[in-house]
Amino acid sequence: MATTRGAVYRRDCLNLLSLLRDSSVDCVFADPPFNLGKDYGSRRARDDRRSEEYLEWCQRWLSESCRILRPGGSLFVYSLPKWAFHLAAFLENHLTFRHWIALTMKSTYPRGQRLYPAHYALLYFTRGEPKTFHRLRTPILACRHCGGDIRDYGGHRHALHPEGISLTDFWDDTSPNRHRNSKARPGINELKTVIPERCIRLSTDPGDVVLDPFGGGGSTFEAAQATDRYWIGSEIGNCRPVRDRISDRFPLDIRSEAPTRIRRIFA
Ligand SMILES: C[S@@+](CC[C@H](N)C(=O)[O-])C[C@H]1O[C@@H](n2cnc3c(N)ncnc32)[C@H](O)[C@@H]1O
């Protein structure tokens, strides 16, 4: 399916990535399967590999992602800390580390002799020095009941920027929808759109190209379309959830073929 700004292809990400030119995209946002044995509705979307096999597979799509990234471009990988530290060690050979962003995880429980898992990792790397870095702000949070501030700003409340607090590397307002019924597209582990949107706004400008190898329900594509970036992605399973989401939100932007800007990044 295609829009004025992008296109998603129903295929294996390794296949799509192999068709793209070197240094052709400005940002990669990847939310891969976590190898937890989930059923993504496609036999080809394997989520039950041995650990070494899973990490080798991740290294394949990460290597390709690094190849297609422009100098100064950014790469974000959303993962579990268990995998993220291996992925970060691998990425360090190719890119420059910027941040390990921790995103709160709700409603989990401790297993065996382990601590209660309470965060997801969002790795942020750039190819050399970042070409773009926009400082983002988050609103000053107010209590739902009394309207007062949730946090104590240590007597500096009056000095806060009216548009909010500078974004930190700890995001506690991005918990995924846990209940099947509350998800817009049941069965897909979709992220809140704010997660890819922040990454896109932070590290790209309008007109830049964003790639998501694991399209899922299309949160990255929605964020890119809404912020005037070009976008491209793959999804090995059914792309209908993406199509439905994008055509609901941007009915006038649907097109029969990818925009020229996206066609140009194919080798
Ligand atoms: C965690 S979900 C991504 C959710 C997405 N970020 C969203 O917010 O909607 C991972 C997706 O990757 C897809 N997938 C798994 N293996 C793939 C592959 N080799 N190539 C492309 N997509 C794949 C799965 O079908 C699944 O939809």
PDB file of C-alpha atoms in Angstrom, residues 28-194:
ATOM      1  CA  VAL A  28      15.543   3.468  10.866  1.00  0.00           C
ATOM      2  CA  PHE A  29      13.042   2.612  13.561  1.00  0.00           C
ATOM      3  CA  ALA A  30      12.864  -1.119  14.353  1.00  0.00           C
ATOM      4  CA  ASP A  31      10.548  -2.926  16.747  1.00  0.00           C
ATOM      5  CA  PRO A  32      11.402  -6.560  15.983  1.00  0.00           C
ATOM      6  CA  PRO A  33       9.814  -9.682  17.442  1.00  0.00           C
ATOM      7  CA  PHE A  34      11.403 -10.390  20.846  1.00  0.00           C
ATOM      8  CA  ASN A  35      11.770 -14.148  20.310  1.00  0.00           C
ATOM      9  CA  LEU A  36       9.124 -14.879  22.913  1.00  0.00           C
ATOM     10  CA  GLY A  37       7.301 -17.444  20.793  1.00  0.00           C
ATOM     11  CA  LYS A  38       4.531 -15.018  19.776  1.00  0.00           C
ATOM     12  CA  ASP A  39       2.253 -15.860  16.885  1.00  0.00           C
ATOM     13  CA  TYR A  40       2.265 -12.930  14.440  1.00  0.00           C
ATOM     14  CA  GLY A  41      -0.179 -14.662  12.115  1.00  0.00           C
ATOM     15  CA  SER A  42       2.444 -15.656   9.537  1.00  0.00           C
ATOM     16  CA  ARG A  43       4.484 -18.872   9.531  1.00  0.00           C
ATOM     17  CA  ARG A  44       7.406 -16.890   8.145  1.00  0.00           C
ATOM     18  CA  ALA A  45       7.469 -14.469  11.103  1.00  0.00           C
ATOM     19  CA  ARG A  46       9.502 -16.816  13.298  1.00  0.00           C
ATOM     20  CA  ASP A  47       9.614 -15.912  16.967  1.00  0.00           C
ATOM     21  CA  ASP A  48      11.042 -19.079  18.488  1.00  0.00           C
ATOM     22  CA  ARG A  49      14.719 -19.226  17.499  1.00  0.00           C
ATOM     23  CA  ARG A  50      17.572 -20.421  19.665  1.00  0.00           C
ATOM     24  CA  SER A  51      19.175 -17.374  21.317  1.00  0.00           C
ATOM     25  CA  GLU A  52      22.317 -17.455  19.128  1.00  0.00           C
ATOM     26  CA  GLU A  53      20.223 -17.899  16.022  1.00  0.00           C
ATOM     27  CA  TYR A  54      17.982 -14.974  17.030  1.00  0.00           C
ATOM     28  CA  LEU A  55      20.987 -12.712  17.623  1.00  0.00           C
ATOM     29  CA  GLU A  56      22.540 -13.724  14.283  1.00  0.00           C
ATOM     30  CA  TRP A  57      19.281 -12.886  12.555  1.00  0.00           C
ATOM     31  CA  CYS A  58      19.190  -9.497  14.321  1.00  0.00           C
ATOM     32  CA  GLN A  59      22.756  -8.822  13.215  1.00  0.00           C
ATOM     33  CA  ARG A  60      21.752  -9.467   9.613  1.00  0.00           C
ATOM     34  CA  TRP A  61      18.984  -6.867   9.511  1.00  0.00           C
ATOM     35  CA  LEU A  62      21.007  -4.476  11.674  1.00  0.00           C
ATOM     36  CA  SER A  63      23.997  -4.689   9.282  1.00  0.00           C
ATOM     37  CA  GLU A  64      21.716  -3.919   6.388  1.00  0.00           C
ATOM     38  CA  SER A  65      20.109  -1.064   8.327  1.00  0.00           C
ATOM     39  CA  CYS A  66      23.542   0.445   8.997  1.00  0.00           C
ATOM     40  CA  ARG A  67      24.441   0.132   5.312  1.00  0.00           C
ATOM     41  CA  ILE A  68      21.392   2.039   4.105  1.00  0.00           C
ATOM     42  CA  LEU A  69      21.687   4.765   6.759  1.00  0.00           C
ATOM     43  CA  ARG A  70      22.996   8.125   5.581  1.00  0.00           C
ATOM     44  CA  PRO A  71      25.932   9.711   7.406  1.00  0.00           C
ATOM     45  CA  GLY A  72      24.411  11.487  10.407  1.00  0.00           C
ATOM     46  CA  GLY A  73      21.299   9.302  10.188  1.00  0.00           C
ATOM     47  CA  SER A  74      19.758   7.648  13.238  1.00  0.00           C
ATOM     48  CA  LEU A  75      18.828   4.096  14.190  1.00  0.00           C
ATOM     49  CA  PHE A  76      16.394   3.187  16.958  1.00  0.00           C
ATOM     50  CA  VAL A  77      15.812  -0.370  18.153  1.00  0.00           C
ATOM     51  CA  TYR A  78      13.055  -1.184  20.627  1.00  0.00           C
ATOM     52  CA  SER A  79      13.846  -4.350  22.532  1.00  0.00           C
ATOM     53  CA  LEU A  80      14.114  -6.173  25.813  1.00  0.00           C
ATOM     54  CA  PRO A  81      17.247  -5.382  27.878  1.00  0.00           C
ATOM     55  CA  LYS A  82      18.106  -9.089  27.554  1.00  0.00           C
ATOM     56  CA  TRP A  83      18.637  -8.626  23.803  1.00  0.00           C
ATOM     57  CA  ALA A  84      19.390  -4.923  23.701  1.00  0.00           C
ATOM     58  CA  PHE A  85      22.775  -5.156  25.362  1.00  0.00           C
ATOM     59  CA  HIS A  86      23.931  -7.705  22.734  1.00  0.00           C
ATOM     60  CA  LEU A  87      22.511  -5.549  19.937  1.00  0.00           C
ATOM     61  CA  ALA A  88      24.172  -2.425  21.325  1.00  0.00           C
ATOM     62  CA  ALA A  89      27.544  -4.209  21.497  1.00  0.00           C
ATOM     63  CA  PHE A  90      27.150  -5.234  17.856  1.00  0.00           C
ATOM     64  CA  LEU A  91      26.020  -1.772  16.734  1.00  0.00           C
ATOM     65  CA  GLU A  92      28.975  -0.109  18.371  1.00  0.00           C
ATOM     66  CA  ASN A  93      31.169  -1.598  15.625  1.00  0.00           C
ATOM     67  CA  HIS A  94      29.212   0.316  12.994  1.00  0.00           C
ATOM     68  CA  LEU A  95      27.586   3.370  14.565  1.00  0.00           C
ATOM     69  CA  THR A  96      27.921   5.877  17.387  1.00  0.00           C
ATOM     70  CA  PHE A  97      26.066   5.241  20.614  1.00  0.00           C
ATOM     71  CA  ARG A  98      23.746   8.072  21.696  1.00  0.00           C
ATOM     72  CA  HIS A  99      21.313   6.706  24.284  1.00  0.00           C
ATOM     73  CA  TRP A 100      19.771   3.702  25.979  1.00  0.00           C
ATOM     74  CA  ILE A 101      16.264   5.039  26.558  1.00  0.00           C
ATOM     75  CA  ALA A 102      14.258   3.192  29.215  1.00  0.00           C
ATOM     76  CA  LEU A 103      10.501   2.937  28.649  1.00  0.00           C
ATOM     77  CA  THR A 104       8.335   1.738  31.516  1.00  0.00           C
ATOM     78  CA  MET A 105       6.753  -1.676  31.194  1.00  0.00           C
ATOM     79  CA  LYS A 106       3.551  -2.301  33.112  1.00  0.00           C
ATOM     80  CA  SER A 107       1.816  -5.406  34.461  1.00  0.00           C
ATOM     81  CA  THR A 108       4.644  -7.908  34.325  1.00  0.00           C
ATOM     82  CA  TYR A 109       5.768 -10.307  37.018  1.00  0.00           C
ATOM     83  CA  PRO A 110       9.158 -11.575  38.199  1.00  0.00           C
ATOM     84  CA  ARG A 111      10.247 -15.028  37.055  1.00  0.00           C
ATOM     85  CA  GLY A 112      12.622 -17.319  38.976  1.00  0.00           C
ATOM     86  CA  GLN A 113      15.550 -15.628  40.639  1.00  0.00           C
ATOM     87  CA  ARG A 114      15.179 -12.357  38.780  1.00  0.00           C
ATOM     88  CA  LEU A 115      14.138  -8.811  39.463  1.00  0.00           C
ATOM     89  CA  TYR A 116      10.756  -7.515  38.404  1.00  0.00           C
ATOM     90  CA  PRO A 117      11.209  -6.443  34.744  1.00  0.00           C
ATOM     91  CA  ALA A 118      10.048  -2.848  34.578  1.00  0.00           C
ATOM     92  CA  HIS A 119      11.482  -1.363  31.385  1.00  0.00           C
ATOM     93  CA  TYR A 120      11.956  -1.812  27.659  1.00  0.00           C
ATOM     94  CA  ALA A 121      15.147  -0.581  26.041  1.00  0.00           C
ATOM     95  CA  LEU A 122      15.129   1.803  23.106  1.00  0.00           C
ATOM     96  CA  LEU A 123      18.617   1.971  21.606  1.00  0.00           C
ATOM     97  CA  TYR A 124      19.532   5.162  19.813  1.00  0.00           C
ATOM     98  CA  PHE A 125      22.626   5.191  17.595  1.00  0.00           C
ATOM     99  CA  THR A 126      23.724   7.537  14.824  1.00  0.00           C
ATOM    100  CA  ARG A 127      26.033   7.113  11.885  1.00  0.00           C
ATOM    101  CA  GLY A 128      28.761   9.458  13.074  1.00  0.00           C
ATOM    102  CA  GLU A 129      27.649  12.800  14.459  1.00  0.00           C
ATOM    103  CA  PRO A 130      23.864  13.255  14.228  1.00  0.00           C
ATOM    104  CA  LYS A 131      22.837  15.398  11.270  1.00  0.00           C
ATOM    105  CA  THR A 132      19.682  16.455  13.126  1.00  0.00           C
ATOM    106  CA  PHE A 133      18.866  16.718  16.794  1.00  0.00           C
ATOM    107  CA  HIS A 134      15.715  18.531  17.822  1.00  0.00           C
ATOM    108  CA  ARG A 135      15.283  19.057  21.529  1.00  0.00           C
ATOM    109  CA  LEU A 136      11.790  17.837  22.386  1.00  0.00           C
ATOM    110  CA  ARG A 137       9.659  18.725  25.359  1.00  0.00           C
ATOM    111  CA  THR A 138       6.992  16.776  27.222  1.00  0.00           C
ATOM    112  CA  PRO A 139       4.057  18.474  28.957  1.00  0.00           C
ATOM    113  CA  ILE A 140       4.206  19.162  32.686  1.00  0.00           C
ATOM    114  CA  LEU A 141       2.038  16.352  34.050  1.00  0.00           C
ATOM    115  CA  ALA A 142      -1.045  17.232  36.078  1.00  0.00           C
ATOM    116  CA  CYS A 143      -2.985  14.991  38.462  1.00  0.00           C
ATOM    117  CA  ARG A 144      -6.200  13.639  36.879  1.00  0.00           C
ATOM    118  CA  HIS A 145      -8.093  14.207  40.118  1.00  0.00           C
ATOM    119  CA  CYS A 146      -6.907  17.492  41.599  1.00  0.00           C
ATOM    120  CA  GLY A 147      -5.224  19.149  38.603  1.00  0.00           C
ATOM    121  CA  GLY A 148      -2.063  19.804  40.627  1.00  0.00           C
ATOM    122  CA  ASP A 149       1.453  18.925  39.483  1.00  0.00           C
ATOM    123  CA  ILE A 150       2.351  15.257  39.753  1.00  0.00           C
ATOM    124  CA  ARG A 151       6.021  16.003  40.351  1.00  0.00           C
ATOM    125  CA  ASP A 152       7.849  18.237  42.729  1.00  0.00           C
ATOM    126  CA  TYR A 153      10.140  20.598  40.847  1.00  0.00           C
ATOM    127  CA  GLY A 154      12.131  21.508  43.945  1.00  0.00           C
ATOM    128  CA  GLY A 155      10.974  25.137  44.057  1.00  0.00           C
ATOM    129  CA  HIS A 156      11.790  25.734  40.364  1.00  0.00           C
ATOM    130  CA  ARG A 157       8.248  25.238  39.009  1.00  0.00           C
ATOM    131  CA  HIS A 158       8.022  28.916  37.956  1.00  0.00           C
ATOM    132  CA  ALA A 159      11.232  28.573  35.907  1.00  0.00           C
ATOM    133  CA  LEU A 160       9.999  25.651  33.782  1.00  0.00           C
ATOM    134  CA  HIS A 161       9.637  26.194  30.047  1.00  0.00           C
ATOM    135  CA  PRO A 162       5.939  26.784  29.186  1.00  0.00           C
ATOM    136  CA  GLU A 163       6.066  24.002  26.581  1.00  0.00           C
ATOM    137  CA  GLY A 164       7.209  21.471  29.171  1.00  0.00           C
ATOM    138  CA  ILE A 165      10.218  19.570  30.326  1.00  0.00           C
ATOM    139  CA  SER A 166      13.121  18.568  28.072  1.00  0.00           C
ATOM    140  CA  LEU A 167      12.721  14.965  26.992  1.00  0.00           C
ATOM    141  CA  THR A 168      14.895  12.648  29.083  1.00  0.00           C
ATOM    142  CA  ASP A 169      16.138   9.107  28.478  1.00  0.00           C
ATOM    143  CA  PHE A 170      13.399   7.737  30.761  1.00  0.00           C
ATOM    144  CA  TRP A 171       9.939   7.576  29.203  1.00  0.00           C
ATOM    145  CA  ASP A 172       7.162   6.688  31.606  1.00  0.00           C
ATOM    146  CA  ASP A 173       4.209   7.809  29.485  1.00  0.00           C
ATOM    147  CA  THR A 174       4.546   5.247  26.700  1.00  0.00           C
ATOM    148  CA  SER A 175       3.292   1.967  28.172  1.00  0.00           C
ATOM    149  CA  PRO A 176       1.778  -0.255  25.529  1.00  0.00           C
ATOM    150  CA  ASN A 177      -1.871  -1.245  25.594  1.00  0.00           C
ATOM    151  CA  ARG A 178      -1.845  -4.514  27.519  1.00  0.00           C
ATOM    152  CA  HIS A 179      -5.411  -5.620  27.025  1.00  0.00           C
ATOM    153  CA  ARG A 180      -6.403  -7.330  23.830  1.00  0.00           C
ATOM    154  CA  ASN A 181      -9.687  -5.422  23.719  1.00  0.00           C
ATOM    155  CA  SER A 182      -8.090  -2.027  24.100  1.00  0.00           C
ATOM    156  CA  LYS A 183      -5.787  -2.554  21.130  1.00  0.00           C
ATOM    157  CA  ALA A 184      -6.957  -0.987  17.911  1.00  0.00           C
ATOM    158  CA  ARG A 185      -5.672  -4.033  16.000  1.00  0.00           C
ATOM    159  CA  PRO A 186      -5.888  -7.160  18.184  1.00  0.00           C
ATOM    160  CA  GLY A 187      -3.069  -9.695  17.735  1.00  0.00           C
ATOM    161  CA  ILE A 188      -0.485  -7.108  16.726  1.00  0.00           C
ATOM    162  CA  ASN A 189       1.937  -5.886  19.329  1.00  0.00           C
ATOM    163  CA  GLU A 190       1.670  -2.323  18.218  1.00  0.00           C
ATOM    164  CA  LEU A 191       3.430   0.509  19.961  1.00  0.00           C
ATOM    165  CA  LYS A 192       1.835   3.733  21.005  1.00  0.00           C
ATOM    166  CA  THR A 193       2.439   6.074  18.077  1.00  0.00           C
ATOM    167  CA  VAL A 194       4.163   8.519  20.406  1.00  0.00           C
TER     168      VAL A 194
END
